[in-house]
Every structure is written in structure tokens, then in C-alpha cells.
GROMACS .gro file of C-alpha atoms in nm:
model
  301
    1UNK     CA    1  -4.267  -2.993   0.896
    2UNK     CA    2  -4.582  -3.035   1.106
    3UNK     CA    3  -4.689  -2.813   1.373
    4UNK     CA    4  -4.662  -3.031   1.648
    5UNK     CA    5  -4.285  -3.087   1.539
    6UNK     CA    6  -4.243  -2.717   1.514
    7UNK     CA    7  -4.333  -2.726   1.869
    8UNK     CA    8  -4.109  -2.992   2.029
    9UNK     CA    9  -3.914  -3.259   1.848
   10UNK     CA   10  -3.932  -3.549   2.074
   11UNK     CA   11  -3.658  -3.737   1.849
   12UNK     CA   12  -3.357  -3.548   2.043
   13UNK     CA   13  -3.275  -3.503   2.425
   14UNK     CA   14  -3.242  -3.113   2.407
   15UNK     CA   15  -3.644  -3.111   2.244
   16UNK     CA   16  -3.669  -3.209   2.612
   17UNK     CA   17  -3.535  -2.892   2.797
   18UNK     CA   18  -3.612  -2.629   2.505
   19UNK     CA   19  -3.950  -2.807   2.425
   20UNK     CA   20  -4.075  -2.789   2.759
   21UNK     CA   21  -4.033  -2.435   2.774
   22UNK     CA   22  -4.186  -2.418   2.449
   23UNK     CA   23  -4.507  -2.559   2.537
   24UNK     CA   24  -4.561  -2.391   2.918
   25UNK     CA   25  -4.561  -2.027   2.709
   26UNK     CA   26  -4.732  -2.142   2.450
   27UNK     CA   27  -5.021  -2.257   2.723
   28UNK     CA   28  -4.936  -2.050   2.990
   29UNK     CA   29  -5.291  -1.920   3.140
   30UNK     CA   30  -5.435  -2.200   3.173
   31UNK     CA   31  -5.123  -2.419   3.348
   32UNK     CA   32  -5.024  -2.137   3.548
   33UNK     CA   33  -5.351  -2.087   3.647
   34UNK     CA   34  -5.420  -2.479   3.751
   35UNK     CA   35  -5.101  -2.471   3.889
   36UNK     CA   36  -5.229  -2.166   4.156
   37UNK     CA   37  -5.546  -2.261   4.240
   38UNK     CA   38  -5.364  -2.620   4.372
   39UNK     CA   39  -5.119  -2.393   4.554
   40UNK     CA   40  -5.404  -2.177   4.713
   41UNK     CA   41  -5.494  -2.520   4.817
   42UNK     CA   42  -5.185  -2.631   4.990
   43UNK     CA   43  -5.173  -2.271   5.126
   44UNK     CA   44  -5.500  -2.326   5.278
   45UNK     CA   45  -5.398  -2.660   5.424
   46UNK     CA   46  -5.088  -2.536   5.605
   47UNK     CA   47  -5.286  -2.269   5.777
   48UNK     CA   48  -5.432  -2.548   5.962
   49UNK     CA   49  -5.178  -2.740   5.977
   50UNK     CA   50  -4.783  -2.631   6.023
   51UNK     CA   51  -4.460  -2.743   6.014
   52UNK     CA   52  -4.199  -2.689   6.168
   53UNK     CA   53  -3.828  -2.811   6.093
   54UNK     CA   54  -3.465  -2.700   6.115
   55UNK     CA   55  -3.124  -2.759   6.337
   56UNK     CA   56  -3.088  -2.692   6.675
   57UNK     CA   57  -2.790  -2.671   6.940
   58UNK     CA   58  -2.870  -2.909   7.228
   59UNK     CA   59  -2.667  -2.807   7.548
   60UNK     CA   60  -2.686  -3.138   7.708
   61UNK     CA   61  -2.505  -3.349   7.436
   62UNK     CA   62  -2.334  -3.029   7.321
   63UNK     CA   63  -2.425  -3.119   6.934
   64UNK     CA   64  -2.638  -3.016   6.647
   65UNK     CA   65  -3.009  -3.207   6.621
   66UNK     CA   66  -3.270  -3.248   6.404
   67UNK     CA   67  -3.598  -3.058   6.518
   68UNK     CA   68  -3.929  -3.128   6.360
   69UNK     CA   69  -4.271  -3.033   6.489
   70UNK     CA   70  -4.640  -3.053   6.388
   71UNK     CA   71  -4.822  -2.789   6.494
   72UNK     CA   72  -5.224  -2.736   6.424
   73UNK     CA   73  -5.416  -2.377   6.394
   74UNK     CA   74  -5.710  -2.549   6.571
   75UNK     CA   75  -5.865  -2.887   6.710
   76UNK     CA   76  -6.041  -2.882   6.299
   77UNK     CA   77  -5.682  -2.915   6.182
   78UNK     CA   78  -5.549  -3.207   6.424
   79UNK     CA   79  -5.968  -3.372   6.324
   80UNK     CA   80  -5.868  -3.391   5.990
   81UNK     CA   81  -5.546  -3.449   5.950
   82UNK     CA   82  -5.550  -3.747   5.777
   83UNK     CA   83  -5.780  -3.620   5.478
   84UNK     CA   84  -5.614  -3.340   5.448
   85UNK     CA   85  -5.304  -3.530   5.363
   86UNK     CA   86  -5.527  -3.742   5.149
   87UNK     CA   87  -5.652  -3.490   4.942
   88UNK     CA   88  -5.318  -3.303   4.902
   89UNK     CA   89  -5.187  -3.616   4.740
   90UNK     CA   90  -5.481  -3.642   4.511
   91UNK     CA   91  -5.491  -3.291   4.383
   92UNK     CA   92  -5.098  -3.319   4.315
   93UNK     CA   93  -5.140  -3.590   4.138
   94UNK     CA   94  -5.432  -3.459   3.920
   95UNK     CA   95  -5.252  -3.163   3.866
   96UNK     CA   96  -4.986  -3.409   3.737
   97UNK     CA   97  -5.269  -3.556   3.511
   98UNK     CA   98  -5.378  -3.263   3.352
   99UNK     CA   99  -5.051  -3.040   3.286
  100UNK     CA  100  -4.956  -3.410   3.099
  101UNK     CA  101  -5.274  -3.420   2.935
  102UNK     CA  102  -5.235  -3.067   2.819
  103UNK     CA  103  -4.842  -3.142   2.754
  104UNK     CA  104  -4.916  -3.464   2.503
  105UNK     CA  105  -5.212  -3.299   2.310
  106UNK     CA  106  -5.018  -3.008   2.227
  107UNK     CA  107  -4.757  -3.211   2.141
  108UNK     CA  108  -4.942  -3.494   1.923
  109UNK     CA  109  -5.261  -3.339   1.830
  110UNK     CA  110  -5.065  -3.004   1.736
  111UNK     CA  111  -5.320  -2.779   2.024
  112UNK     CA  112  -5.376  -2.881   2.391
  113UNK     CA  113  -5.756  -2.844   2.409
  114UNK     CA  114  -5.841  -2.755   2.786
  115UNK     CA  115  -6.171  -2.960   2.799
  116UNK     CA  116  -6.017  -3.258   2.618
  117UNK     CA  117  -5.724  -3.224   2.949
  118UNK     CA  118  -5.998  -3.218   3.154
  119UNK     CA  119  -6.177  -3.497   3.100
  120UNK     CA  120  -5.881  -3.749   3.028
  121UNK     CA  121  -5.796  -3.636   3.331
  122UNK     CA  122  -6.127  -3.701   3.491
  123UNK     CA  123  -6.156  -4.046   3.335
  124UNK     CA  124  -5.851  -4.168   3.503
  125UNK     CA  125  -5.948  -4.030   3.840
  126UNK     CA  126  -6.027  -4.445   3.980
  127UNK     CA  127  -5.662  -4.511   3.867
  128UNK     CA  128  -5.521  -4.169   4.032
  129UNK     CA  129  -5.656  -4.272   4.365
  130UNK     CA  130  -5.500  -4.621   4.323
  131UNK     CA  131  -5.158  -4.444   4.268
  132UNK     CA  132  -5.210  -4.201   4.587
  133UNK     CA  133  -5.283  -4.517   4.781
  134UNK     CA  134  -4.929  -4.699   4.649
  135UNK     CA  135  -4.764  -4.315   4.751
  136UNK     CA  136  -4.896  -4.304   5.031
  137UNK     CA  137  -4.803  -4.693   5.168
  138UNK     CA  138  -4.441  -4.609   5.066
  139UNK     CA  139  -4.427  -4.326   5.242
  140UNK     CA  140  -4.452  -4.473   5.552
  141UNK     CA  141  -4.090  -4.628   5.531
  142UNK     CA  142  -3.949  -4.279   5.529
  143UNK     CA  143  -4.157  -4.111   5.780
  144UNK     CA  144  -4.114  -4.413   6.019
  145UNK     CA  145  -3.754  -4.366   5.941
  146UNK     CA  146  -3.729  -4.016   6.012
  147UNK     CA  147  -3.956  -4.060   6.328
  148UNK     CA  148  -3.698  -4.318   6.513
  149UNK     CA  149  -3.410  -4.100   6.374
  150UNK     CA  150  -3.533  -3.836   6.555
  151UNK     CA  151  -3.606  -4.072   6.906
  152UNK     CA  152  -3.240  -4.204   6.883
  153UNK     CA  153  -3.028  -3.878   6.799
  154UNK     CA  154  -2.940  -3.767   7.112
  155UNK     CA  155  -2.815  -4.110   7.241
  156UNK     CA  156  -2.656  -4.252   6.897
  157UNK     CA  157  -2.599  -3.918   6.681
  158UNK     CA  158  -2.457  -4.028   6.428
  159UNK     CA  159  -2.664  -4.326   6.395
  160UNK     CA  160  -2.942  -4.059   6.348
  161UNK     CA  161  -2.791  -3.860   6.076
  162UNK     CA  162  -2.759  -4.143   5.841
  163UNK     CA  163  -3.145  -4.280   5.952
  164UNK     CA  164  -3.223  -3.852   5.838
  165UNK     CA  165  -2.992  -3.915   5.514
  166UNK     CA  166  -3.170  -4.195   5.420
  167UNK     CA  167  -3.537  -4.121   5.488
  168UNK     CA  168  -3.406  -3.810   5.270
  169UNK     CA  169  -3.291  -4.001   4.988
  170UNK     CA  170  -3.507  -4.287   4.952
  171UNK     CA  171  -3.822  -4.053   4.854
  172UNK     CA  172  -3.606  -3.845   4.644
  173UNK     CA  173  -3.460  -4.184   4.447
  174UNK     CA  174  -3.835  -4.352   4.471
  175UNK     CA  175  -4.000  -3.978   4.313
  176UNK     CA  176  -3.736  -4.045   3.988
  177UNK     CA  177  -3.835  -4.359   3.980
  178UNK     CA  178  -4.193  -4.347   3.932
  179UNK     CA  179  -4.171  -3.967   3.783
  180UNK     CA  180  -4.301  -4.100   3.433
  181UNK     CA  181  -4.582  -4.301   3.579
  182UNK     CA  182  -4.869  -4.028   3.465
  183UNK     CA  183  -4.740  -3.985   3.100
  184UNK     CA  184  -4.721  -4.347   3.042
  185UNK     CA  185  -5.139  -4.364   3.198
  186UNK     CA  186  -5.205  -4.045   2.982
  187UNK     CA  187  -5.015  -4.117   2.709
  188UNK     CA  188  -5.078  -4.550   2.677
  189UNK     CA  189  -5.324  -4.589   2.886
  190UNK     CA  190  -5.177  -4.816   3.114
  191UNK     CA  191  -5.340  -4.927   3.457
  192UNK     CA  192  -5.119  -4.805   3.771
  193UNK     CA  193  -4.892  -5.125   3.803
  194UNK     CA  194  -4.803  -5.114   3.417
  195UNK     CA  195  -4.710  -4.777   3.432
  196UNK     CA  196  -4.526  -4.801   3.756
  197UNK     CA  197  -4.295  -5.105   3.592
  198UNK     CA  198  -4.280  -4.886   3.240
  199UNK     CA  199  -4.151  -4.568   3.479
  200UNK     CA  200  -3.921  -4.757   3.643
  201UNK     CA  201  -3.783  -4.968   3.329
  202UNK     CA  202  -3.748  -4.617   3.180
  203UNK     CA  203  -3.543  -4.497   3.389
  204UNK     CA  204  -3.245  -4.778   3.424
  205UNK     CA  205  -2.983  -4.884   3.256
  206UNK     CA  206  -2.906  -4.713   2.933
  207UNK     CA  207  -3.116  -4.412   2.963
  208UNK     CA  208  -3.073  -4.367   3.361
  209UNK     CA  209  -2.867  -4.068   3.326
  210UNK     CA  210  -3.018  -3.888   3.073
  211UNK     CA  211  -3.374  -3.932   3.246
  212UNK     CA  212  -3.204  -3.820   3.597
  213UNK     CA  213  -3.055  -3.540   3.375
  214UNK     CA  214  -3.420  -3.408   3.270
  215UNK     CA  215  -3.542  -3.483   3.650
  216UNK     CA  216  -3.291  -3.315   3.850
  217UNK     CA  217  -3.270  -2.981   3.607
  218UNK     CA  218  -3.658  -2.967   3.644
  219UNK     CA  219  -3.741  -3.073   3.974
  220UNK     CA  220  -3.458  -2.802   4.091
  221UNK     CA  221  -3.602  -2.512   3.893
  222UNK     CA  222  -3.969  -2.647   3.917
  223UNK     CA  223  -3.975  -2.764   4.293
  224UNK     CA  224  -3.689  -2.746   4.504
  225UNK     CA  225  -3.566  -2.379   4.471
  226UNK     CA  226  -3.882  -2.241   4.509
  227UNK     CA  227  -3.979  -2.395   4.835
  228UNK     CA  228  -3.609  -2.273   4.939
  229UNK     CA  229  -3.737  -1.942   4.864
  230UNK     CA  230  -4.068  -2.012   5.049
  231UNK     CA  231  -3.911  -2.149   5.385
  232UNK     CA  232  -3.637  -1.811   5.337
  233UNK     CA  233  -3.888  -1.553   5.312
  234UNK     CA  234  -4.152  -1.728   5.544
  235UNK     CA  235  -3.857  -1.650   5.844
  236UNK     CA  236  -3.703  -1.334   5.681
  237UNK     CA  237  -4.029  -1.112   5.536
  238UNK     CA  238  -4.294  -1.014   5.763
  239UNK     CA  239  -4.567  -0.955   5.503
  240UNK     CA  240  -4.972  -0.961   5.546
  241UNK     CA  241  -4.982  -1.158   5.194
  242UNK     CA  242  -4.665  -1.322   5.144
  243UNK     CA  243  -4.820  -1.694   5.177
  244UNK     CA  244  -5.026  -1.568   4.865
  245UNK     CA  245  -4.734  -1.434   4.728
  246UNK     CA  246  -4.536  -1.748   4.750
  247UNK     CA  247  -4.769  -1.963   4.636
  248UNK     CA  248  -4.751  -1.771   4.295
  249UNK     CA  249  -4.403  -1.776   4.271
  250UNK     CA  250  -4.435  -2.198   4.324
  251UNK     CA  251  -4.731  -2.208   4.051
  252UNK     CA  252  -4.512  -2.031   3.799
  253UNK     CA  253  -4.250  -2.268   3.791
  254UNK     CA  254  -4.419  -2.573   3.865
  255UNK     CA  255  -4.569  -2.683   3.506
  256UNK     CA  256  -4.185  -2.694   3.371
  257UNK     CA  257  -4.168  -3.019   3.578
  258UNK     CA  258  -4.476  -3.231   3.430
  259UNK     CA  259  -4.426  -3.083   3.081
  260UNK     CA  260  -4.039  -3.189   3.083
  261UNK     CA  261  -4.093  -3.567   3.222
  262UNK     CA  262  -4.395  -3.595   2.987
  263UNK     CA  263  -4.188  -3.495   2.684
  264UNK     CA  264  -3.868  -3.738   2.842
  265UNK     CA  265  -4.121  -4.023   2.882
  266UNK     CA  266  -4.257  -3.951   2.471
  267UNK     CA  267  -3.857  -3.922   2.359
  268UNK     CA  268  -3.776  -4.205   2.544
  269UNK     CA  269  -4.061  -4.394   2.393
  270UNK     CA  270  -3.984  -4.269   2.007
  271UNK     CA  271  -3.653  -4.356   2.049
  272UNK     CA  272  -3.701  -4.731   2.197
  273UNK     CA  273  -3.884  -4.766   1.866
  274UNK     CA  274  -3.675  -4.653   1.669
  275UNK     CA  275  -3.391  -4.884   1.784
  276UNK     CA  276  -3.602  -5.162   1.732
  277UNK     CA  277  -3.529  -5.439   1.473
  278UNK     CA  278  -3.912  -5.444   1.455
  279UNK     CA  279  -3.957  -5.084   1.493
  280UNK     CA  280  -4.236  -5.086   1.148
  281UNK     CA  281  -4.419  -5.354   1.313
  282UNK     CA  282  -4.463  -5.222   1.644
  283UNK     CA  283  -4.555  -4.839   1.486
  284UNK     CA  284  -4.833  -5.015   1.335
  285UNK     CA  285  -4.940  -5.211   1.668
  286UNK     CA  286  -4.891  -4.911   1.804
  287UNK     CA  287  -5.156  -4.719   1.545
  288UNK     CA  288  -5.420  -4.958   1.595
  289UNK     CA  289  -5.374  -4.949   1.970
  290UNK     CA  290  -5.447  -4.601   1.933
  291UNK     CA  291  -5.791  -4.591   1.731
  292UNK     CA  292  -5.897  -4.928   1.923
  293UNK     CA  293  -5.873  -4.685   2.225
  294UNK     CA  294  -6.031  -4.428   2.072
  295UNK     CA  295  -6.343  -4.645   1.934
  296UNK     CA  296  -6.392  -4.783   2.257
  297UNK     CA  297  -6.374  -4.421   2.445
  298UNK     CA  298  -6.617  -4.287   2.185
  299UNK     CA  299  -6.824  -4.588   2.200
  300UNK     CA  300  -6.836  -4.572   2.637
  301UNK     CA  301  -6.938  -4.179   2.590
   0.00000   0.00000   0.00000
């Protein structure tokens, strides 16, 4: 058995959720240390910029509403607002990159070598900022959504709840459906619009419920319940360094998310193969893709 196999078998659905724990010990400094530094940047954005969200009993219609508030540390926060959003996005997403870049070479090339991450990484940084720009546009549905929710609820209440539902949803649904856009531009080098139509193909029909499976086990332990921790402790524990704090607790779980949907998106793709009538013919294509894409990467360096 090779050692890449030894470390995840990408053949069966459970090499997903044991394999990705597999790989985050196995390269745990490094991801968990990416993973903080990009939370010591978000912490260092919301200290200029805060938010501010929860329910609220309003006497006049004598109901529960929706409060939400932007608040900045300084006039430099509310100045630069705008890139700060823009290069949270970006260094998300490149954290996305890499932790997949680190994910498929330990996986394929039986070690993740750290510079190798790094530049892939860096080499798809033109097609990155083409996929924060397509985030970023789609976003705007939501937030408008959320925005006139907010302007309506005390006049048509429950109008507003299911204008909060849905700007809830929608980016939740849209987030599973692109989730495997980075492994298939690590992993096939596809530009942004292939991999957004591979991501979403990948995740209908037949294999919709396994892939929301992987997703929602993940992006619960990875994301959700520790920024339910964060916004708990934030109100409850009145500590110098608890920001700090927090943001270590977020970076430890994070990787478990990017390594899991990268090793979904190379099951899915080894099994789609492997149901093939074809499935010889398009291993080979497959092969030569490969070293053409190497010769030409060697040959640009």
C-alpha cells in the first residue's frame, strides 16, 4: 500500500471524515499556524470595526426585533471600510488555497511540502481575486435583503422574519454550493467559472447528500461552533486577552474544514471515474493532463 493511501483513502466516504483528521495532525504547525496569523488578522479588523447583533424587545409594537449595528473604533475604520472587507475576503480565500494545497500534496505526492503550498497558492492569486469579486457581487442579495428586513420589521413583522430567514439561508445554501470551488482550481487547474460549474455539479443530484453530509459535520465543528463560543464569551468573560484567546480556539479548528471538502471534492472525483464506462480512457487523459501542466509550469518558471 502506498503512503499516500496509508494516509487517506479517497475511494470511500468515511476516508473523508477520518482522513481529514489524519492529515491536519499529521501537518499541524504549519496549518494551525496559517490558520492564526489570518485570525490575528480578522481580530485586528474588528477592533476597528464592530458588530453588533442580537434580539431586542420593542415596547411600541410589543414584539421581538432584529437589531444589527456597525460600529467603528475610529474615523480610520469607517475610511476604510471597504478594503478592509476586501482584504478579509482575499486572505480567507488564500487561506482556503493553501490548507488545499497542503491537503492534495500530502495526499497525492505522499508529503505536503510548505513552499510547494505556497507558491501554487501564489500562482493562482489573479484567479483568487476573480473569485472574491463573484463573492462579493452575490453578497449583495443577502445584505440588501437583510437591510430592508430590518426597515420593514416593525410595520410587517413577520414579513421581516422570513426576509432575515432567507438572507440567512441563501449564503449558507450558496457557501455549499461553491465549497469545492478551490480544490477543483488546486487540484485541475480550472479557471474560476469552470470550477464554480464543477462545485456546483458536484454537489447535486446523486452525491448532494453525501457532500452536504461532509459540509455540515465540518463547517459545524470547523466554523459555526466556534464563533458561538466567540460571541458567548465576548458578552460573558471580561478578559484583557480573550480576543487573542478566541482567535486560537477558531484557528485550531478551522483547517478540518478545507482539508475535509478538499478530500470530498478528490473522492468525489475518483469515484465519477470509476463509474465511468470509459473510466481507462479518461485516467489516461487525465495523466497527460497532469505532466502537460507540469511541463508548461516548469517551462513558465
Amino acid at each position: 500500500m502506498a503512503e499516500s493511501e496509508k494516509v487517506v483513502d479517497s475511494s470511500k466516504l468515511r476516508g473523508v471524515f477520518t482522513g481529514a483528521f489524519k492529515i491536519y495532525f499529521r501537518k499541524f504547525p504549519i496549518l494551525f499556524i496559517i490558520s492564526f496569523l489570518i485570525e490575528l488578522a480578522f481580530f485586528g479588523i474588528f477592533q476597528l470595526v464592530e458588530f453588533e447583533f442580537g434580539l431586542i424587545y420593542n415596547l411600541i409594537i410589543d414584539k421581538m426585533i432584529f437589531k444589527f449595528e456597525i460600529n467603528f473604533a475610529s474615523n480610520l475604520g469607517k475610511a476604510s471600510f471597504i478594503i478592509l472587507v476586501f482584504v478579509a475576503t482575499l486572505l480567507f480565500i488564500l487561506r482556503m488555497n493553501f490548507i488545499s494545497n497542503i491537503t492534495i500534496l500530502t495526499t497525492e505526492k505522499k508529503q505536503g511540502k510548505i513552499l510547494s503550498a505556497f507558491e501554487n497558492t501564489t500562482k493562482k492569486l489573479t484567479q483568487n481575486l476573480l473569485f472574491m469579486l463573484v463573492i462579493l457581487t452575490i453578497a449583495v442579495f443577502p445584505i440588501l435583503l437583510f437591510i430592508l428586513a430590518i426597515l420593514i420589521q416593525p410595520r410587517l413583522y413577520f414579513l421581516a422574519w422570513v426576509f432575515f430567514l432567507v438572507a440567512m439561508l441563501f449564503p449558507f445554501f450558496l457557501v455549499f454550493k461553491i465549497s469545492h470551488f478551490v480544490p477543483g482550481l488546486t487540484k485541475d487547474n480550472l479557471h474560476v467559472g469552470a470550477a464554480l460549474q464543477k462545485s456546483w455539479n458536484l454537489t447535486s443530484n446523486t452525491t448532494f447528500f453525501s457532500c452536504f453530509g461532509v459540509f455540515l459535520t465540518f463547517f459545524t465543528i470547523s466554523i459555526l461552533a466556534p464563533w458561538i463560543a466567540t460571541f458567548y464569551l465576548e458578552q460573558t468573560v471580561h478578559y484583557l486577552y480573550i480576543g487573542i484567546l478566541l482567535a486560537l480556539l477558531r484557528a485550531f479548528f478551522y483547517p478540518l474544514f478545507d482539508i475535509a471538502i478538499t478530500l470530498n471534492y478528490l473522492h468525489l472525483d475518483f469515484t465519477s471515474v470509476e463509474k465511468s464506462i470509459f473510466r481507462e480512457e479518461i485516467k489516461k487523459q487525465k495523466e497527460l493532463s497532469e505532466k502537460l501542466i507540469q511541463y508548461w509550469t516548469k517551462k513558465s518558471d
